[in-house]
N, CA and C atoms as an extended XYZ file, in Angstrom:
507
Properties=species:S:1:pos:R:3:atomname:S:1:resname:S:1:resid:I:1 pbc="F F F"
N        -4.934       41.827       -3.160 N   MET     1
C        -5.265       40.624       -3.907 CA  MET     1
C        -4.061       40.219       -4.747 C   MET     1
N        -3.756       38.939       -4.742 N   THR     2
C        -2.727       38.399       -5.607 CA  THR     2
C        -3.375       38.042       -6.929 C   THR     2
N        -2.821       38.579       -8.002 N   ASP     3
C        -3.399       38.360       -9.327 CA  ASP     3
C        -2.677       37.206      -10.015 C   ASP     3
N        -3.347       36.069      -10.125 N   THR     4
C        -2.762       34.868      -10.720 CA  THR     4
C        -3.177       34.665      -12.180 C   THR     4
N        -3.873       35.645      -12.726 N   ARG     5
C        -4.388       35.483      -14.089 CA  ARG     5
C        -3.285       35.569      -15.138 C   ARG     5
N        -3.521       34.856      -16.224 N   ILE     6
C        -2.643       34.920      -17.394 CA  ILE     6
C        -3.408       35.694      -18.458 C   ILE     6
N        -2.831       36.796      -18.914 N   ASP     7
C        -3.502       37.605      -19.925 CA  ASP     7
C        -3.694       36.808      -21.214 C   ASP     7
N        -4.847       36.971      -21.854 N   PRO     8
C        -5.056       36.319      -23.150 CA  PRO     8
C        -4.031       36.833      -24.163 C   PRO     8
N        -3.672       35.987      -25.118 N   PRO     9
C        -2.682       36.418      -26.107 CA  PRO     9
C        -3.249       37.544      -26.983 C   PRO     9
N        -2.407       38.476      -27.412 N   PRO    10
C        -2.896       39.557      -28.261 CA  PRO    10
C        -3.232       39.097      -29.680 C   PRO    10
N        -2.661       37.964      -30.075 N   VAL    11
C        -2.931       37.398      -31.388 CA  VAL    11
C        -3.072       35.893      -31.224 C   VAL    11
N        -4.175       35.355      -31.724 N   ALA    12
C        -4.415       33.907      -31.644 CA  ALA    12
C        -5.553       33.563      -32.593 C   ALA    12
N        -5.719       32.268      -32.858 N   ASP    13
C        -6.880       31.884      -33.646 CA  ASP    13
C        -8.130       32.051      -32.783 C   ASP    13
N        -9.282       31.969      -33.399 N   GLU    14
C       -10.531       32.273      -32.694 CA  GLU    14
C       -10.762       31.386      -31.478 C   GLU    14
N       -10.537       30.105      -31.629 N   ARG    15
C       -10.782       29.193      -30.517 CA  ARG    15
C        -9.880       29.496      -29.322 C   ARG    15
N        -8.584       29.678      -29.598 N   GLU    16
C        -7.655       29.994      -28.521 CA  GLU    16
C        -8.004       31.328      -27.875 C   GLU    16
N        -8.402       32.308      -28.696 N   MET    17
C        -8.755       33.621      -28.161 CA  MET    17
C        -9.958       33.509      -27.223 C   MET    17
N       -10.997       32.801      -27.656 N   LEU    18
C       -12.206       32.665      -26.840 CA  LEU    18
C       -11.930       31.891      -25.554 C   LEU    18
N       -11.215       30.786      -25.649 N   THR    19
C       -10.955       29.996      -24.443 CA  THR    19
C       -10.004       30.731      -23.499 C   THR    19
N        -9.068       31.499      -24.045 N   SER    20
C        -8.156       32.275      -23.198 CA  SER    20
C        -8.903       33.366      -22.438 C   SER    20
N        -9.792       34.056      -23.138 N   TRP    21
C       -10.579       35.090      -22.452 CA  TRP    21
C       -11.510       34.473      -21.420 C   TRP    21
N       -12.094       33.337      -21.713 N   LEU    22
C       -12.951       32.679      -20.728 CA  LEU    22
C       -12.137       32.285      -19.502 C   LEU    22
N       -10.967       31.715      -19.707 N   ASP    23
C       -10.112       31.354      -18.568 CA  ASP    23
C        -9.707       32.582      -17.764 C   ASP    23
N        -9.426       33.693      -18.449 N   TRP    24
C        -9.064       34.925      -17.751 CA  TRP    24
C       -10.224       35.379      -16.856 C   TRP    24
N       -11.434       35.315      -17.375 N   HIS    25
C       -12.595       35.718      -16.575 CA  HIS    25
C       -12.863       34.735      -15.439 C   HIS    25
N       -12.643       33.460      -15.674 N   ARG    26
C       -12.788       32.482      -14.592 CA  ARG    26
C       -11.841       32.830      -13.449 C   ARG    26
N       -10.594       33.103      -13.797 N   GLU    27
C        -9.613       33.427      -12.765 CA  GLU    27
C        -9.881       34.779      -12.120 C   GLU    27
N       -10.522       35.680      -12.845 N   THR    28
C       -10.898       36.961      -12.245 CA  THR    28
C       -11.834       36.730      -11.066 C   THR    28
N       -12.780       35.826      -11.209 N   LEU    29
C       -13.671       35.522      -10.086 CA  LEU    29
C       -12.878       34.985       -8.900 C   LEU    29
N       -11.926       34.109       -9.159 N   ALA    30
C       -11.094       33.572       -8.079 CA  ALA    30
C       -10.296       34.679       -7.397 C   ALA    30
N        -9.744       35.593       -8.189 N   VAL    31
C        -8.965       36.705       -7.637 CA  VAL    31
C        -9.841       37.575       -6.742 C   VAL    31
N       -11.073       37.832       -7.171 N   LYS    32
C       -11.989       38.673       -6.387 CA  LYS    32
C       -12.319       38.050       -5.034 C   LYS    32
N       -12.230       36.729       -4.947 N   CYS    33
C       -12.567       36.017       -3.711 CA  CYS    33
C       -11.352       35.712       -2.840 C   CYS    33
N       -10.175       35.882       -3.380 N   ALA    34
C        -8.944       35.465       -2.698 CA  ALA    34
C        -8.732       36.208       -1.386 C   ALA    34
N        -8.319       35.448       -0.374 N   GLY    35
C        -7.931       36.017        0.899 CA  GLY    35
C        -9.069       36.378        1.837 C   GLY    35
N       -10.285       36.050        1.483 N   LEU    36
C       -11.439       36.372        2.334 CA  LEU    36
C       -11.840       35.172        3.178 C   LEU    36
N       -12.433       35.445        4.311 N   THR    37
C       -12.947       34.384        5.175 CA  THR    37
C       -14.278       33.884        4.633 C   THR    37
N       -14.725       32.741        5.144 N   GLU    38
C       -16.047       32.240        4.747 CA  GLU    38
C       -17.134       33.256        5.050 C   GLU    38
N       -17.034       33.907        6.199 N   GLU    39
C       -18.038       34.894        6.576 CA  GLU    39
C       -18.057       36.049        5.581 C   GLU    39
N       -16.890       36.500        5.165 N   GLN    40
C       -16.817       37.583        4.182 CA  GLN    40
C       -17.365       37.142        2.835 C   GLN    40
N       -17.057       35.915        2.434 N   LEU    41
C       -17.563       35.396        1.162 CA  LEU    41
C       -19.084       35.276        1.161 C   LEU    41
N       -19.679       35.125        2.338 N   ARG    42
C       -21.137       34.989        2.462 CA  ARG    42
C       -21.871       36.323        2.517 C   ARG    42
N       -21.156       37.430        2.698 N   LEU    43
C       -21.815       38.729        2.842 CA  LEU    43
C       -22.634       39.069        1.606 C   LEU    43
N       -23.870       39.500        1.833 N   ARG    44
C       -24.802       39.836        0.748 CA  ARG    44
C       -24.552       41.265        0.277 C   ARG    44
N       -24.975       41.532       -0.944 N   SER    45
C       -24.763       42.868       -1.515 CA  SER    45
C       -25.664       43.903       -0.840 C   SER    45
N       -26.942       43.870       -1.136 N   ALA    46
C       -27.912       44.814       -0.565 CA  ALA    46
C       -29.302       44.230       -0.757 C   ALA    46
N       -30.146       44.330        0.255 N   PRO    47
C       -31.507       43.793        0.130 CA  PRO    47
C       -32.232       44.447       -1.049 C   PRO    47
N       -33.046       43.740       -1.765 N   PRO    48
C       -33.491       42.377       -1.504 CA  PRO    48
C       -32.601       41.310       -2.145 C   PRO    48
N       -31.500       41.713       -2.769 N   SER    49
C       -30.617       40.751       -3.431 CA  SER    49
C       -29.985       39.807       -2.412 C   SER    49
N       -29.843       38.554       -2.813 N   THR    50
C       -29.144       37.572       -1.967 CA  THR    50
C       -27.758       37.253       -2.528 C   THR    50
N       -27.293       38.055       -3.469 N   ILE    51
C       -26.010       37.788       -4.117 CA  ILE    51
C       -24.849       37.995       -3.137 C   ILE    51
N       -23.892       37.094       -3.212 N   SER    52
C       -22.670       37.145       -2.416 CA  SER    52
C       -21.553       36.556       -3.271 C   SER    52
N       -20.317       36.750       -2.852 N   LEU    53
C       -19.209       36.142       -3.596 CA  LEU    53
C       -19.318       34.621       -3.584 C   LEU    53
N       -19.660       34.053       -2.445 N   LEU    54
C       -19.826       32.599       -2.373 CA  LEU    54
C       -20.973       32.152       -3.281 C   LEU    54
N       -22.039       32.906       -3.294 N   GLY    55
C       -23.154       32.598       -4.181 CA  GLY    55
C       -22.753       32.656       -5.646 C   GLY    55
N       -21.911       33.624       -6.000 N   LEU    56
C       -21.434       33.721       -7.380 CA  LEU    56
C       -20.610       32.503       -7.771 C   LEU    56
N       -19.749       32.046       -6.884 N   VAL    57
C       -18.938       30.850       -7.166 CA  VAL    57
C       -19.856       29.651       -7.365 C   VAL    57
N       -20.838       29.492       -6.495 N   ARG    58
C       -21.775       28.380       -6.604 CA  ARG    58
C       -22.596       28.497       -7.900 C   ARG    58
N       -23.026       29.712       -8.218 N   HIS    59
C       -23.791       29.948       -9.443 CA  HIS    59
C       -22.968       29.573      -10.674 C   HIS    59
N       -21.710       30.004      -10.701 N   MET    60
C       -20.893       29.724      -11.877 CA  MET    60
C       -20.552       28.245      -12.001 C   MET    60
N       -20.495       27.521      -10.900 N   ALA    61
C       -20.327       26.066      -10.984 CA  ALA    61
C       -21.521       25.464      -11.724 C   ALA    61
N       -22.717       25.923      -11.370 N   ASP    62
C       -23.919       25.432      -12.046 CA  ASP    62
C       -23.982       25.873      -13.508 C   ASP    62
N       -23.555       27.095      -13.791 N   VAL    63
C       -23.577       27.591      -15.173 CA  VAL    63
C       -22.593       26.805      -16.035 C   VAL    63
N       -21.392       26.569      -15.526 N   GLU    64
C       -20.405       25.755      -16.254 CA  GLU    64
C       -21.002       24.381      -16.569 C   GLU    64
N       -21.567       23.759      -15.548 N   ARG    65
C       -22.162       22.422      -15.690 CA  ARG    65
C       -23.278       22.434      -16.722 C   ARG    65
N       -24.146       23.451      -16.646 N   SER    66
C       -25.307       23.518      -17.537 CA  SER    66
C       -24.913       23.663      -18.999 C   SER    66
N       -24.002       24.585      -19.283 N   TRP    67
C       -23.675       24.830      -20.688 CA  TRP    67
C       -22.759       23.780      -21.299 C   TRP    67
N       -21.769       23.345      -20.568 N   PHE    68
C       -20.801       22.435      -21.186 CA  PHE    68
C       -21.174       20.970      -21.032 C   PHE    68
N       -21.648       20.564      -19.889 N   ARG    69
C       -21.943       19.144      -19.684 CA  ARG    69
C       -23.374       18.796      -20.066 C   ARG    69
N       -24.315       19.579      -19.581 N   ARG    70
C       -25.724       19.268      -19.862 CA  ARG    70
C       -26.078       19.558      -21.316 C   ARG    70
N       -25.706       20.745      -21.800 N   ARG    71
C       -26.126       21.115      -23.154 CA  ARG    71
C       -25.134       20.629      -24.216 C   ARG    71
N       -23.893       21.065      -24.152 N   LEU    72
C       -22.931       20.702      -25.188 CA  LEU    72
C       -22.757       19.191      -25.272 C   LEU    72
N       -22.528       18.535      -24.141 N   ASN    73
C       -22.305       17.080      -24.137 CA  ASN    73
C       -23.583       16.264      -24.076 C   ASN    73
N       -24.690       16.878      -23.675 N   GLY    74
C       -25.957       16.153      -23.585 CA  GLY    74
C       -26.072       15.261      -22.363 C   GLY    74
N       -25.268       15.504      -21.326 N   GLU    75
C       -25.324       14.674      -20.123 CA  GLU    75
C       -26.608       14.961      -19.334 C   GLU    75
N       -27.166       13.921      -18.759 N   ASP    76
C       -28.387       14.038      -17.966 CA  ASP    76
C       -28.018       14.342      -16.515 C   ASP    76
N       -27.880       15.618      -16.215 N   LEU    77
C       -27.440       16.060      -14.888 CA  LEU    77
C       -28.421       17.073      -14.326 C   LEU    77
N       -28.564       17.056      -13.017 N   SER    78
C       -29.385       18.069      -12.346 CA  SER    78
C       -28.487       19.222      -11.912 C   SER    78
N       -29.114       20.278      -11.387 N   GLY    79
C       -28.362       21.384      -10.839 CA  GLY    79
C       -27.612       20.942       -9.594 C   GLY    79
N       -26.550       21.624       -9.289 N   ILE    80
C       -25.768       21.317       -8.095 CA  ILE    80
C       -26.377       22.004       -6.885 C   ILE    80
N       -26.629       23.294       -7.017 N   TYR    81
C       -27.070       24.106       -5.883 CA  TYR    81
C       -28.503       24.612       -6.016 C   TYR    81
N       -29.118       24.405       -7.150 N   PHE    82
C       -30.488       24.859       -7.349 CA  PHE    82
C       -31.344       23.691       -7.804 C   PHE    82
N       -32.640       23.871       -7.696 N   SER    83
C       -33.592       22.861       -8.167 CA  SER    83
C       -34.865       23.576       -8.586 C   SER    83
N       -35.802       22.835       -9.127 N   ASP    84
C       -37.094       23.436       -9.476 CA  ASP    84
C       -37.767       24.021       -8.241 C   ASP    84
N       -37.600       23.340       -7.105 N   ASP    85
C       -38.202       23.810       -5.853 CA  ASP    85
C       -37.407       24.946       -5.213 C   ASP    85
N       -36.148       25.106       -5.596 N   ASP    86
C       -35.271       26.114       -5.005 CA  ASP    86
C       -34.430       26.742       -6.122 C   ASP    86
N       -35.079       27.514       -7.019 N   PRO    87
C       -34.392       27.995       -8.226 CA  PRO    87
C       -33.226       28.956       -7.970 C   PRO    87
N       -33.166       29.571       -6.804 N   ASP    88
C       -32.061       30.468       -6.473 CA  ASP    88
C       -31.206       29.930       -5.329 C   ASP    88
N       -31.193       28.616       -5.180 N   GLY    89
C       -30.472       27.983       -4.078 CA  GLY    89
C       -29.001       28.310       -4.029 C   GLY    89
N       -28.384       28.511       -5.195 N   GLU    90
C       -26.948       28.816       -5.208 CA  GLU    90
C       -26.660       30.140       -4.503 C   GLU    90
N       -27.611       31.068       -4.529 N   PHE    91
C       -27.454       32.355       -3.856 CA  PHE    91
C       -28.093       32.358       -2.467 C   PHE    91
N       -29.258       31.753       -2.365 N   ASP    92
C       -30.034       31.849       -1.123 CA  ASP    92
C       -29.474       31.011        0.019 C   ASP    92
N       -28.817       29.912       -0.284 N   ASN    93
C       -28.435       28.943        0.749 CA  ASN    93
C       -26.940       28.948        1.061 C   ASN    93
N       -26.397       30.119        1.304 N   VAL    94
C       -24.963       30.209        1.584 CA  VAL    94
C       -24.643       30.380        3.068 C   VAL    94
N       -25.646       30.568        3.904 N   ASP    95
C       -25.389       30.867        5.318 CA  ASP    95
C       -24.574       29.794        6.028 C   ASP    95
N       -24.733       28.552        5.645 N   THR    96
C       -23.964       27.460        6.252 CA  THR    96
C       -23.145       26.696        5.207 C   THR    96
N       -23.111       27.226        4.000 N   ALA    97
C       -22.389       26.553        2.915 CA  ALA    97
C       -20.883       26.633        3.142 C   ALA    97
N       -20.191       25.617        2.698 N   SER    98
C       -18.736       25.557        2.804 CA  SER    98
C       -18.094       26.224        1.586 C   SER    98
N       -17.254       27.216        1.858 N   ALA    99
C       -16.524       27.858        0.770 CA  ALA    99
C       -15.556       26.872        0.128 C   ALA    99
N       -14.902       26.062        0.935 N   GLU   100
C       -13.958       25.079        0.406 CA  GLU   100
C       -14.657       24.134       -0.567 C   GLU   100
N       -15.837       23.641       -0.182 N   GLU   101
C       -16.606       22.742       -1.059 CA  GLU   101
C       -17.036       23.462       -2.327 C   GLU   101
N       -17.514       24.705       -2.202 N   ALA   102
C       -17.991       25.454       -3.365 CA  ALA   102
C       -16.866       25.703       -4.360 C   ALA   102
N       -15.701       26.101       -3.862 N   PHE   103
C       -14.568       26.346       -4.763 CA  PHE   103
C       -14.086       25.050       -5.409 C   PHE   103
N       -14.067       23.960       -4.663 N   ALA   104
C       -13.662       22.668       -5.229 CA  ALA   104
C       -14.649       22.229       -6.307 C   ALA   104
N       -15.930       22.408       -6.055 N   THR   105
C       -16.953       22.047       -7.039 CA  THR   105
C       -16.834       22.911       -8.280 C   THR   105
N       -16.673       24.215       -8.077 N   TRP   106
C       -16.519       25.131       -9.215 CA  TRP   106
C       -15.291       24.768      -10.035 C   TRP   106
N       -14.152       24.546       -9.377 N   ARG   107
C       -12.926       24.181      -10.104 CA  ARG   107
C       -13.105       22.864      -10.870 C   ARG   107
N       -13.802       21.908      -10.266 N   ALA   108
C       -14.045       20.624      -10.939 CA  ALA   108
C       -14.924       20.830      -12.168 C   ALA   108
N       -15.961       21.650      -12.038 N   GLU   109
C       -16.843       21.912      -13.184 CA  GLU   109
C       -16.108       22.678      -14.280 C   GLU   109
N       -15.222       23.590      -13.909 N   VAL   110
C       -14.413       24.301      -14.899 CA  VAL   110
C       -13.532       23.314      -15.652 C   VAL   110
N       -12.893       22.401      -14.939 N   ALA   111
C       -12.030       21.402      -15.586 CA  ALA   111
C       -12.840       20.532      -16.551 C   ALA   111
N       -14.017       20.112      -16.128 N   LEU   112
C       -14.870       19.296      -16.997 CA  LEU   112
C       -15.383       20.105      -18.185 C   LEU   112
N       -15.645       21.381      -17.978 N   ALA   113
C       -16.075       22.251      -19.077 CA  ALA   113
C       -14.953       22.409      -20.100 C   ALA   113
N       -13.732       22.584      -19.619 N   ARG   114
C       -12.587       22.689      -20.538 CA  ARG   114
C       -12.451       21.413      -21.371 C   ARG   114
N       -12.611       20.269      -20.725 N   GLU   115
C       -12.539       18.989      -21.445 CA  GLU   115
C       -13.623       18.894      -22.504 C   GLU   115
N       -14.838       19.282      -22.149 N   ALA   116
C       -15.950       19.213      -23.100 CA  ALA   116
C       -15.699       20.127      -24.294 C   ALA   116
N       -15.229       21.338      -24.033 N   ALA   117
C       -14.957       22.277      -25.123 CA  ALA   117
C       -13.813       21.775      -25.999 C   ALA   117
N       -12.773       21.239      -25.383 N   ALA   118
C       -11.619       20.742      -26.146 CA  ALA   118
C       -11.993       19.543      -27.008 C   ALA   118
N       -12.944       18.737      -26.544 N   ALA   119
C       -13.350       17.543      -27.286 CA  ALA   119
C       -14.232       17.866      -28.495 C   ALA   119
N       -14.824       19.036      -28.509 N   ALA   120
C       -15.666       19.423      -29.647 CA  ALA   120
C       -14.774       19.667      -30.858 C   ALA   120
N       -15.153       19.105      -32.013 N   PRO   121
C       -14.281       19.226      -33.184 CA  PRO   121
C       -14.048       20.657      -33.664 C   PRO   121
N       -15.014       21.528      -33.470 N   GLY   122
C       -14.848       22.904      -33.935 CA  GLY   122
C       -15.824       23.836      -33.263 C   GLY   122
N       -15.639       25.114      -33.502 N   LEU   123
C       -16.504       26.118      -32.884 CA  LEU   123
C       -17.944       26.053      -33.381 C   LEU   123
N       -18.156       25.463      -34.544 N   ASP   124
C       -19.516       25.326      -35.079 CA  ASP   124
C       -20.225       24.072      -34.582 C   ASP   124
N       -19.560       23.290      -33.736 N   THR   125
C       -20.183       22.104      -33.137 CA  THR   125
C       -21.425       22.528      -32.375 C   THR   125
N       -22.531       21.853      -32.649 N   LEU   126
C       -23.790       22.182      -31.979 CA  LEU   126
C       -23.960       21.367      -30.710 C   LEU   126
N       -24.546       22.006      -29.716 N   ALA   127
C       -24.855       21.332      -28.460 CA  ALA   127
C       -25.789       20.161      -28.724 C   ALA   127
N       -25.639       19.102      -27.967 N   LYS   128
C       -26.493       17.928      -28.118 CA  LYS   128
C       -27.874       18.141      -27.518 C   LYS   128
N       -27.961       19.068      -26.577 N   ARG   129
C       -29.241       19.329      -25.916 CA  ARG   129
C       -29.656       20.776      -26.176 C   ARG   129
N       -30.917       20.946      -26.474 N   GLU   130
C       -31.457       22.271      -26.744 CA  GLU   130
C       -31.702       23.051      -25.460 C   GLU   130
N       -31.751       24.358      -25.632 N   ARG   131
C       -32.229       25.262      -24.581 CA  ARG   131
C       -33.321       26.091      -25.227 C   ARG   131
N       -34.530       25.923      -24.726 N   GLU   132
C       -35.696       26.631      -25.253 CA  GLU   132
C       -35.829       26.428      -26.764 C   GLU   132
N       -35.633       25.188      -27.201 N   GLY   133
C       -35.817       24.837      -28.605 CA  GLY   133
C       -34.663       25.168      -29.520 C   GLY   133
N       -33.531       25.621      -28.988 N   VAL   134
C       -32.385       26.021      -29.805 CA  VAL   134
C       -31.153       25.225      -29.386 C   VAL   134
N       -30.432       24.731      -30.390 N   ARG   135
C       -29.134       24.100      -30.149 CA  ARG   135
C       -28.060       25.140      -30.455 C   ARG   135
N       -27.282       25.495      -29.467 N   HIS   136
C       -26.266       26.530      -29.604 CA  HIS   136
C       -24.931       25.931      -30.032 C   HIS   136
N       -24.161       26.715      -30.775 N   SER   137
C       -22.821       26.282      -31.179 CA  SER   137
C       -21.847       26.473      -30.017 C   SER   137
N       -20.728       25.761      -30.091 N   LEU   138
C       -19.677       25.949      -29.102 CA  LEU   138
C       -19.228       27.406      -29.099 C   LEU   138
N       -19.127       28.023      -30.264 N   ARG   139
C       -18.735       29.436      -30.353 CA  ARG   139
C       -19.688       30.292      -29.522 C   ARG   139
N       -20.995       30.088      -29.698 N   TRP   140
C       -22.000       30.852      -28.955 CA  TRP   140
C       -21.834       30.614      -27.454 C   TRP   140
N       -21.638       29.360      -27.075 N   ILE   141
C       -21.491       29.021      -25.653 CA  ILE   141
C       -20.273       29.726      -25.061 C   ILE   141
N       -19.153       29.713      -25.753 N   LEU   142
C       -17.946       30.370      -25.247 CA  LEU   142
C       -18.160       31.876      -25.096 C   LEU   142
N       -18.766       32.500      -26.101 N   VAL   143
C       -19.031       33.940      -26.010 CA  VAL   143
C       -20.005       34.220      -24.868 C   VAL   143
N       -21.036       33.402      -24.746 N   HIS   144
C       -22.003       33.583      -23.658 CA  HIS   144
C       -21.319       33.447      -22.297 C   HIS   144
N       -20.444       32.472      -22.158 N   MET   145
C       -19.766       32.269      -20.875 CA  MET   145
C       -18.848       33.444      -20.543 C   MET   145
N       -18.178       34.012      -21.539 N   ILE   146
C       -17.364       35.209      -21.309 CA  ILE   146
C       -18.264       36.332      -20.804 C   ILE   146
N       -19.414       36.507      -21.440 N   GLU   147
C       -20.380       37.543      -21.022 CA  GLU   147
C       -20.885       37.275      -19.621 C   GLU   147
N       -21.195       36.030      -19.322 N   GLU   148
C       -21.728       35.659      -18.008 CA  GLU   148
C       -20.714       35.971      -16.907 C   GLU   148
N       -19.468       35.568      -17.122 N   TYR   149
C       -18.428       35.869      -16.133 CA  TYR   149
C       -18.171       37.369      -16.046 C   TYR   149
N       -18.119       38.061      -17.179 N   ALA   150
C       -17.842       39.503      -17.155 CA  ALA   150
C       -18.904       40.234      -16.340 C   ALA   150
N       -20.160       39.877      -16.546 N   ARG   151
C       -21.248       40.515      -15.804 CA  ARG   151
C       -21.116       40.232      -14.311 C   ARG   151
N       -20.914       38.969      -13.968 N   HIS   152
C       -20.820       38.607      -12.558 CA  HIS   152
C       -19.518       39.083      -11.915 C   HIS   152
N       -18.459       39.225      -12.693 N   ASN   153
C       -17.234       39.785      -12.137 CA  ASN   153
C       -17.426       41.261      -11.791 C   ASN   153
N       -18.308       41.941      -12.499 N   GLY   154
C       -18.677       43.302      -12.114 CA  GLY   154
C       -19.362       43.308      -10.760 C   GLY   154
N       -20.272       42.336      -10.555 N   HIS   155
C       -20.894       42.196       -9.238 CA  HIS   155
C       -19.820       41.910       -8.182 C   HIS   155
N       -18.895       41.032       -8.529 N   ALA   156
C       -17.836       40.655       -7.583 CA  ALA   156
C       -16.978       41.865       -7.216 C   ALA   156
N       -16.709       42.752       -8.173 N   ASP   157
C       -15.958       43.974       -7.883 CA  ASP   157
C       -16.642       44.786       -6.789 C   ASP   157
N       -17.937       44.970       -6.948 N   ILE   158
C       -18.699       45.772       -5.989 CA  ILE   158
C       -18.737       45.083       -4.629 C   ILE   158
N       -18.976       43.774       -4.632 N   LEU   159
C       -19.001       43.031       -3.373 CA  LEU   159
C       -17.653       43.104       -2.657 C   LEU   159
N       -16.581       42.904       -3.383 N   ARG   160
C       -15.251       42.922       -2.770 CA  ARG   160
C       -14.931       44.301       -2.210 C   ARG   160
N       -15.249       45.336       -2.957 N   GLU   161
C       -14.986       46.683       -2.470 CA  GLU   161
C       -15.790       46.960       -1.192 C   GLU   161
N       -17.022       46.473       -1.140 N   ARG   162
C       -17.864       46.648        0.054 CA  ARG   162
C       -17.267       45.916        1.260 C   ARG   162
N       -16.675       44.756        1.011 N   ILE   163
C       -16.142       43.933        2.105 CA  ILE   163
C       -14.882       44.532        2.714 C   ILE   163
N       -13.910       44.859        1.867 N   ASP   164
C       -12.634       45.324        2.424 CA  ASP   164
C       -11.983       46.480        1.664 C   ASP   164
N       -12.733       47.082        0.749 N   GLY   165
C       -12.221       48.242        0.037 CA  GLY   165
C       -11.307       47.928       -1.120 C   GLY   165
N       -11.046       46.654       -1.374 N   VAL   166
C       -10.146       46.269       -2.451 CA  VAL   166
C       -10.856       46.398       -3.790 C   VAL   166
N       -10.168       47.033       -4.726 N   THR   167
C       -10.683       47.147       -6.088 CA  THR   167
C        -9.604       46.661       -7.045 C   THR   167
N        -9.973       46.476       -8.264 N   GLY   168
C        -8.995       46.035       -9.251 CA  GLY   168
C        -9.660       45.650      -10.535 C   GLY   168
N        -8.860       45.267      -11.500 N   GLU   169
C        -9.354       44.918      -12.839 CA  GLU   169
C       -10.024       43.563      -12.807 C   GLU   169
């Protein structure tokens, strides 16, 4: 695997530290997927789970969209890969899904998420839309997104090792 990540700075203000770590984790997912075929990206972990690397990319596109555009910005958007009728569509419907489309969508949502976070005046900025009756701060959203990527990057480690034996940080 070619590692294209930029390490977060050892010293920075809180906002830069949080956004740098989030970007590092975003790129970790890309690194875990690098160099694999569509078929390899679609490989599932173990029954009954439907998780795959392609599913993780699709899931994170939806997570980026949900937290930064739907909640923080208050945009009226639906899910990309899931719906009320298909709540796990991002994972379940990868058999014919395009990896190129999924990565392009994920990268676009990441770019829009970065814009939304940068436009917020401060880390205490509250989301315009609630989740379960709570408006979260940008700080909370950034920490949550780092946690979300870290957890799923652990899944990606296991999936990648299963596919071709490659491991890494």
